């Protein structure tokens, strides 16, 4: 091989290498341009925080039987009783007559010595003492004919079976008290606070 042919061969190889380098350059440039032309990927959308469940309001605590009983208690020395009052709004001769009928319906028996009425509701195991709401608690003998002093209200006392338990079967006590209040009056507890229907329901539930 002469020098001319060798020079031409070297020149041809150089040209081929140059063309390969140029092609590689354009290939890389094209990839870079395409990559820059692509839209940026959207950032991930943060999911909305899940709403925390609202705390369920706790049911009002049911009063303990001892708490319910305490509201209706009166104590005199070692003696403990359950007590309710009915204060009449418009006392008069008419309410006297209607109170007499309530006592007769309940089969009340008059104690002339103590001047109170006693009621023994069947199947309850307790006695209700009906006295005047005004001290000293004496009631006139309303079952007898004639005019009697006007009764402003009554107190209903029930002896506890023991000091720690309310009376069994409070329905008779509640029903009689409500029947007298229906004459036109308000029911009060031992502290002279008005008694609601809910308080009576609690007294029913507290009964052993």
PDB file of C-alpha atoms in Angstrom:
ATOM      1  CA  UNK A   1       0.000   0.000   0.000  1.00  0.00           C
ATOM      2  CA  UNK A   2       1.457   3.392  -0.977  1.00  0.00           C
ATOM      3  CA  UNK A   3       1.284   6.498   1.149  1.00  0.00           C
ATOM      4  CA  UNK A   4      -1.534   8.044  -0.870  1.00  0.00           C
ATOM      5  CA  UNK A   5      -3.842   5.118  -0.361  1.00  0.00           C
ATOM      6  CA  UNK A   6      -3.031   5.071   3.369  1.00  0.00           C
ATOM      7  CA  UNK A   7      -3.834   8.746   3.727  1.00  0.00           C
ATOM      8  CA  UNK A   8      -7.165   8.324   1.967  1.00  0.00           C
ATOM      9  CA  UNK A   9      -8.069   5.389   4.205  1.00  0.00           C
ATOM     10  CA  UNK A  10      -7.276   7.385   7.352  1.00  0.00           C
ATOM     11  CA  UNK A  11      -9.308  10.327   6.049  1.00  0.00           C
ATOM     12  CA  UNK A  12     -12.297   8.045   5.354  1.00  0.00           C
ATOM     13  CA  UNK A  13     -12.156   6.543   8.838  1.00  0.00           C
ATOM     14  CA  UNK A  14     -11.958  10.006  10.375  1.00  0.00           C
ATOM     15  CA  UNK A  15     -15.009  11.086   8.420  1.00  0.00           C
ATOM     16  CA  UNK A  16     -16.975   8.014   9.536  1.00  0.00           C
ATOM     17  CA  UNK A  17     -16.089   8.680  13.176  1.00  0.00           C
ATOM     18  CA  UNK A  18     -17.062  12.327  12.802  1.00  0.00           C
ATOM     19  CA  UNK A  19     -20.427  11.358  11.313  1.00  0.00           C
ATOM     20  CA  UNK A  20     -21.049   8.855  14.152  1.00  0.00           C
ATOM     21  CA  UNK A  21     -20.194  11.482  16.739  1.00  0.00           C
ATOM     22  CA  UNK A  22     -22.513  13.993  15.084  1.00  0.00           C
ATOM     23  CA  UNK A  23     -25.343  11.447  14.981  1.00  0.00           C
ATOM     24  CA  UNK A  24     -24.872  10.616  18.660  1.00  0.00           C
ATOM     25  CA  UNK A  25     -24.875  14.337  19.521  1.00  0.00           C
ATOM     26  CA  UNK A  26     -28.158  14.943  17.704  1.00  0.00           C
ATOM     27  CA  UNK A  27     -29.720  11.855  19.284  1.00  0.00           C
ATOM     28  CA  UNK A  28     -28.871  13.024  22.779  1.00  0.00           C
ATOM     29  CA  UNK A  29     -29.989  16.589  22.027  1.00  0.00           C
ATOM     30  CA  UNK A  30     -33.324  15.371  20.704  1.00  0.00           C
ATOM     31  CA  UNK A  31     -34.022  13.357  23.871  1.00  0.00           C
ATOM     32  CA  UNK A  32     -33.176  16.383  25.998  1.00  0.00           C
ATOM     33  CA  UNK A  33     -35.489  18.668  23.992  1.00  0.00           C
ATOM     34  CA  UNK A  34     -38.358  16.175  24.105  1.00  0.00           C
ATOM     35  CA  UNK A  35     -37.966  15.721  27.818  1.00  0.00           C
ATOM     36  CA  UNK A  36     -38.054  19.479  28.403  1.00  0.00           C
ATOM     37  CA  UNK A  37     -41.108  19.795  26.156  1.00  0.00           C
ATOM     38  CA  UNK A  38     -43.147  17.297  28.159  1.00  0.00           C
ATOM     39  CA  UNK A  39     -45.618  18.983  30.639  1.00  0.00           C
ATOM     40  CA  UNK A  40     -44.707  18.712  34.236  1.00  0.00           C
ATOM     41  CA  UNK A  41     -46.543  15.985  36.024  1.00  0.00           C
ATOM     42  CA  UNK A  42     -49.361  17.329  38.165  1.00  0.00           C
ATOM     43  CA  UNK A  43     -48.567  17.238  41.843  1.00  0.00           C
ATOM     44  CA  UNK A  44     -50.577  14.645  43.731  1.00  0.00           C
ATOM     45  CA  UNK A  45     -53.788  16.092  45.110  1.00  0.00           C
ATOM     46  CA  UNK A  46     -53.849  15.826  48.847  1.00  0.00           C
ATOM     47  CA  UNK A  47     -56.917  13.982  49.939  1.00  0.00           C
ATOM     48  CA  UNK A  48     -59.226  15.995  52.113  1.00  0.00           C
ATOM     49  CA  UNK A  49     -58.825  15.099  55.760  1.00  0.00           C
ATOM     50  CA  UNK A  50     -61.595  12.815  56.858  1.00  0.00           C
ATOM     51  CA  UNK A  51     -63.974  14.560  59.163  1.00  0.00           C
ATOM     52  CA  UNK A  52     -63.531  13.386  62.684  1.00  0.00           C
ATOM     53  CA  UNK A  53     -66.699  11.812  64.017  1.00  0.00           C
ATOM     54  CA  UNK A  54     -68.482  14.099  66.413  1.00  0.00           C
ATOM     55  CA  UNK A  55     -68.395  12.763  69.920  1.00  0.00           C
ATOM     56  CA  UNK A  56     -71.646  11.122  70.834  1.00  0.00           C
ATOM     57  CA  UNK A  57     -73.190  12.988  73.735  1.00  0.00           C
ATOM     58  CA  UNK A  58     -73.200  10.779  76.722  1.00  0.00           C
ATOM     59  CA  UNK A  59     -76.576   9.916  78.161  1.00  0.00           C
ATOM     60  CA  UNK A  60     -77.384  11.682  81.389  1.00  0.00           C
ATOM     61  CA  UNK A  61     -76.370   9.567  84.300  1.00  0.00           C
ATOM     62  CA  UNK A  62     -79.277   7.812  85.921  1.00  0.00           C
ATOM     63  CA  UNK A  63     -79.580   9.019  89.496  1.00  0.00           C
ATOM     64  CA  UNK A  64     -78.800   6.435  92.117  1.00  0.00           C
ATOM     65  CA  UNK A  65     -81.799   5.157  94.080  1.00  0.00           C
ATOM     66  CA  UNK A  66     -80.334   6.705  97.228  1.00  0.00           C
ATOM     67  CA  UNK A  67     -80.154  10.134  95.518  1.00  0.00           C
ATOM     68  CA  UNK A  68     -83.770   9.893  94.364  1.00  0.00           C
ATOM     69  CA  UNK A  69     -84.940   8.816  97.804  1.00  0.00           C
ATOM     70  CA  UNK A  70     -83.041  11.628  99.505  1.00  0.00           C
ATOM     71  CA  UNK A  71     -85.093  14.238  97.673  1.00  0.00           C
ATOM     72  CA  UNK A  72     -88.318  13.033  99.288  1.00  0.00           C
ATOM     73  CA  UNK A  73     -86.989  12.381 102.759  1.00  0.00           C
ATOM     74  CA  UNK A  74     -87.705  14.063 106.007  1.00  0.00           C
ATOM     75  CA  UNK A  75     -86.132  12.991 109.267  1.00  0.00           C
ATOM     76  CA  UNK A  76     -87.314  13.513 112.790  1.00  0.00           C
ATOM     77  CA  UNK A  77     -84.866  12.060 115.252  1.00  0.00           C
ATOM     78  CA  UNK A  78     -84.252   8.454 114.277  1.00  0.00           C
ATOM     79  CA  UNK A  79     -87.432   8.340 112.198  1.00  0.00           C
ATOM     80  CA  UNK A  80     -87.117   8.683 108.430  1.00  0.00           C
ATOM     81  CA  UNK A  81     -90.062   9.152 106.114  1.00  0.00           C
ATOM     82  CA  UNK A  82     -90.824   9.784 102.507  1.00  0.00           C
ATOM     83  CA  UNK A  83     -92.671  13.035 102.089  1.00  0.00           C
ATOM     84  CA  UNK A  84     -94.596  14.914  99.415  1.00  0.00           C
ATOM     85  CA  UNK A  85     -96.734  18.031  99.626  1.00  0.00           C
ATOM     86  CA  UNK A  86     -99.661  19.250  97.578  1.00  0.00           C
ATOM     87  CA  UNK A  87    -100.286  22.976  97.919  1.00  0.00           C
ATOM     88  CA  UNK A  88    -103.706  24.017  96.591  1.00  0.00           C
ATOM     89  CA  UNK A  89    -103.806  27.145  94.445  1.00  0.00           C
ATOM     90  CA  UNK A  90    -107.400  28.117  95.195  1.00  0.00           C
ATOM     91  CA  UNK A  91    -108.426  26.469  98.481  1.00  0.00           C
ATOM     92  CA  UNK A  92    -112.036  26.808  99.541  1.00  0.00           C
ATOM     93  CA  UNK A  93    -115.122  24.899 100.581  1.00  0.00           C
ATOM     94  CA  UNK A  94    -115.315  23.313  97.126  1.00  0.00           C
ATOM     95  CA  UNK A  95    -111.778  21.926  97.314  1.00  0.00           C
ATOM     96  CA  UNK A  96    -112.605  20.650 100.798  1.00  0.00           C
ATOM     97  CA  UNK A  97    -115.483  18.627  99.362  1.00  0.00           C
ATOM     98  CA  UNK A  98    -113.421  17.342  96.447  1.00  0.00           C
ATOM     99  CA  UNK A  99    -110.546  16.396  98.765  1.00  0.00           C
ATOM    100  CA  UNK A 100    -113.051  14.462 100.880  1.00  0.00           C
ATOM    101  CA  UNK A 101    -114.029  12.457  97.776  1.00  0.00           C
ATOM    102  CA  UNK A 102    -110.367  11.696  97.007  1.00  0.00           C
ATOM    103  CA  UNK A 103    -109.895  10.398 100.557  1.00  0.00           C
ATOM    104  CA  UNK A 104    -113.038   8.263 100.335  1.00  0.00           C
ATOM    105  CA  UNK A 105    -111.901   6.769  96.996  1.00  0.00           C
ATOM    106  CA  UNK A 106    -108.573   5.840  98.618  1.00  0.00           C
ATOM    107  CA  UNK A 107    -110.454   4.299 101.607  1.00  0.00           C
ATOM    108  CA  UNK A 108    -108.717   6.639 104.027  1.00  0.00           C
ATOM    109  CA  UNK A 109    -109.431   6.159 107.741  1.00  0.00           C
ATOM    110  CA  UNK A 110    -109.463   9.150 110.073  1.00  0.00           C
ATOM    111  CA  UNK A 111    -107.345   9.063 113.242  1.00  0.00           C
ATOM    112  CA  UNK A 112    -109.238  11.402 115.594  1.00  0.00           C
ATOM    113  CA  UNK A 113    -106.426  11.412 118.148  1.00  0.00           C
ATOM    114  CA  UNK A 114    -103.681  12.509 115.737  1.00  0.00           C
ATOM    115  CA  UNK A 115    -106.093  14.329 113.382  1.00  0.00           C
ATOM    116  CA  UNK A 116    -104.685  12.702 110.225  1.00  0.00           C
ATOM    117  CA  UNK A 117    -105.944  10.223 107.651  1.00  0.00           C
ATOM    118  CA  UNK A 118    -104.311   6.824 107.136  1.00  0.00           C
ATOM    119  CA  UNK A 119    -104.341   4.997 103.811  1.00  0.00           C
ATOM    120  CA  UNK A 120    -103.187   1.386 103.426  1.00  0.00           C
ATOM    121  CA  UNK A 121    -102.812   0.785  99.680  1.00  0.00           C
ATOM    122  CA  UNK A 122    -103.113  -2.936  98.912  1.00  0.00           C
ATOM    123  CA  UNK A 123     -99.988  -4.921  98.012  1.00  0.00           C
ATOM    124  CA  UNK A 124     -97.605  -2.051  98.809  1.00  0.00           C
ATOM    125  CA  UNK A 125     -96.456  -2.944 102.312  1.00  0.00           C
ATOM    126  CA  UNK A 126     -96.571   0.662 103.513  1.00  0.00           C
ATOM    127  CA  UNK A 127     -98.985   3.151 105.028  1.00  0.00           C
ATOM    128  CA  UNK A 128     -99.611   6.687 103.809  1.00  0.00           C
ATOM    129  CA  UNK A 129    -100.311   9.330 106.434  1.00  0.00           C
ATOM    130  CA  UNK A 130    -102.279  12.305 105.097  1.00  0.00           C
ATOM    131  CA  UNK A 131    -101.846  15.428 107.202  1.00  0.00           C
ATOM    132  CA  UNK A 132    -102.316  19.156 106.767  1.00  0.00           C
ATOM    133  CA  UNK A 133     -99.441  20.868 104.943  1.00  0.00           C
ATOM    134  CA  UNK A 134     -99.653  23.664 107.506  1.00  0.00           C
ATOM    135  CA  UNK A 135     -98.137  22.953 110.934  1.00  0.00           C
ATOM    136  CA  UNK A 136     -99.025  21.304 113.192  1.00  0.00           C
ATOM    137  CA  UNK A 137    -100.476  19.116 110.441  1.00  0.00           C
ATOM    138  CA  UNK A 138    -103.958  18.572 111.873  1.00  0.00           C
ATOM    139  CA  UNK A 139    -106.715  17.884 109.350  1.00  0.00           C
ATOM    140  CA  UNK A 140    -110.388  18.393 110.120  1.00  0.00           C
ATOM    141  CA  UNK A 141    -112.644  15.331 109.838  1.00  0.00           C
ATOM    142  CA  UNK A 142    -113.672  16.057 106.258  1.00  0.00           C
ATOM    143  CA  UNK A 143    -115.650  12.794 106.080  1.00  0.00           C
ATOM    144  CA  UNK A 144    -118.118  14.187 108.607  1.00  0.00           C
ATOM    145  CA  UNK A 145    -120.941  16.452 107.523  1.00  0.00           C
ATOM    146  CA  UNK A 146    -120.811  20.137 108.375  1.00  0.00           C
ATOM    147  CA  UNK A 147    -118.533  23.065 107.715  1.00  0.00           C
ATOM    148  CA  UNK A 148    -114.816  22.592 108.288  1.00  0.00           C
ATOM    149  CA  UNK A 149    -111.806  24.888 108.173  1.00  0.00           C
ATOM    150  CA  UNK A 150    -110.483  25.290 104.634  1.00  0.00           C
ATOM    151  CA  UNK A 151    -107.521  23.021 103.906  1.00  0.00           C
ATOM    152  CA  UNK A 152    -104.747  24.875 102.061  1.00  0.00           C
ATOM    153  CA  UNK A 153    -102.876  21.707 101.178  1.00  0.00           C
ATOM    154  CA  UNK A 154    -101.812  18.316 102.424  1.00  0.00           C
ATOM    155  CA  UNK A 155     -98.628  16.436 103.195  1.00  0.00           C
ATOM    156  CA  UNK A 156     -98.294  12.755 102.333  1.00  0.00           C
ATOM    157  CA  UNK A 157     -95.891  10.780 104.499  1.00  0.00           C
ATOM    158  CA  UNK A 158     -94.676   7.237 103.890  1.00  0.00           C
ATOM    159  CA  UNK A 159     -92.539   5.362 106.383  1.00  0.00           C
ATOM    160  CA  UNK A 160     -89.440   3.785 104.869  1.00  0.00           C
ATOM    161  CA  UNK A 161     -89.190   0.032 105.091  1.00  0.00           C
ATOM    162  CA  UNK A 162     -85.680   0.763 106.318  1.00  0.00           C
ATOM    163  CA  UNK A 163     -83.411   3.787 106.270  1.00  0.00           C
ATOM    164  CA  UNK A 164     -81.542   2.754 103.130  1.00  0.00           C
ATOM    165  CA  UNK A 165     -84.367   1.840 100.796  1.00  0.00           C
ATOM    166  CA  UNK A 166     -87.289   3.725  99.310  1.00  0.00           C
ATOM    167  CA  UNK A 167     -90.761   2.384  99.794  1.00  0.00           C
ATOM    168  CA  UNK A 168     -91.804  -0.521  97.603  1.00  0.00           C
ATOM    169  CA  UNK A 169     -94.464   0.089  94.929  1.00  0.00           C
ATOM    170  CA  UNK A 170     -94.456   3.909  94.814  1.00  0.00           C
ATOM    171  CA  UNK A 171     -97.315   3.915  92.275  1.00  0.00           C
ATOM    172  CA  UNK A 172     -99.993   4.250  94.950  1.00  0.00           C
ATOM    173  CA  UNK A 173     -98.192   7.232  96.491  1.00  0.00           C
ATOM    174  CA  UNK A 174     -97.654   8.909  93.109  1.00  0.00           C
ATOM    175  CA  UNK A 175    -101.199   8.275  91.870  1.00  0.00           C
ATOM    176  CA  UNK A 176    -102.865   9.599  95.023  1.00  0.00           C
ATOM    177  CA  UNK A 177    -100.607  12.681  95.098  1.00  0.00           C
ATOM    178  CA  UNK A 178    -101.409  13.466  91.481  1.00  0.00           C
ATOM    179  CA  UNK A 179    -105.131  12.995  92.058  1.00  0.00           C
ATOM    180  CA  UNK A 180    -105.066  15.645  94.800  1.00  0.00           C
ATOM    181  CA  UNK A 181    -102.942  17.992  92.658  1.00  0.00           C
ATOM    182  CA  UNK A 182    -105.580  17.640  89.938  1.00  0.00           C
ATOM    183  CA  UNK A 183    -107.907  19.662  92.210  1.00  0.00           C
ATOM    184  CA  UNK A 184    -105.700  22.627  91.336  1.00  0.00           C
ATOM    185  CA  UNK A 185    -102.365  22.585  93.090  1.00  0.00           C
ATOM    186  CA  UNK A 186     -98.622  22.003  92.957  1.00  0.00           C
ATOM    187  CA  UNK A 187     -96.641  18.982  94.124  1.00  0.00           C
ATOM    188  CA  UNK A 188     -93.566  19.775  96.237  1.00  0.00           C
ATOM    189  CA  UNK A 189     -90.791  17.619  97.666  1.00  0.00           C
ATOM    190  CA  UNK A 190     -89.379  17.607 101.188  1.00  0.00           C
ATOM    191  CA  UNK A 191     -87.414  20.786 100.454  1.00  0.00           C
ATOM    192  CA  UNK A 192     -90.540  22.465  99.050  1.00  0.00           C
ATOM    193  CA  UNK A 193     -89.246  22.318  95.472  1.00  0.00           C
ATOM    194  CA  UNK A 194     -91.735  21.546  92.728  1.00  0.00           C
ATOM    195  CA  UNK A 195     -91.707  17.920  91.574  1.00  0.00           C
ATOM    196  CA  UNK A 196     -91.644  17.197  87.836  1.00  0.00           C
ATOM    197  CA  UNK A 197     -93.015  14.165  86.007  1.00  0.00           C
ATOM    198  CA  UNK A 198     -89.409  13.078  85.389  1.00  0.00           C
ATOM    199  CA  UNK A 199     -88.730  13.049  89.127  1.00  0.00           C
ATOM    200  CA  UNK A 200     -91.695  10.721  89.606  1.00  0.00           C
ATOM    201  CA  UNK A 201     -90.386   8.433  86.863  1.00  0.00           C
ATOM    202  CA  UNK A 202     -87.032   8.332  88.641  1.00  0.00           C
ATOM    203  CA  UNK A 203     -88.821   7.429  91.864  1.00  0.00           C
ATOM    204  CA  UNK A 204     -90.584   4.577  90.076  1.00  0.00           C
ATOM    205  CA  UNK A 205     -87.303   3.279  88.628  1.00  0.00           C
ATOM    206  CA  UNK A 206     -85.570   3.549  91.995  1.00  0.00           C
ATOM    207  CA  UNK A 207     -88.080   1.294  93.686  1.00  0.00           C
ATOM    208  CA  UNK A 208     -86.512  -2.074  94.629  1.00  0.00           C
TER     209      UNK A 208
END
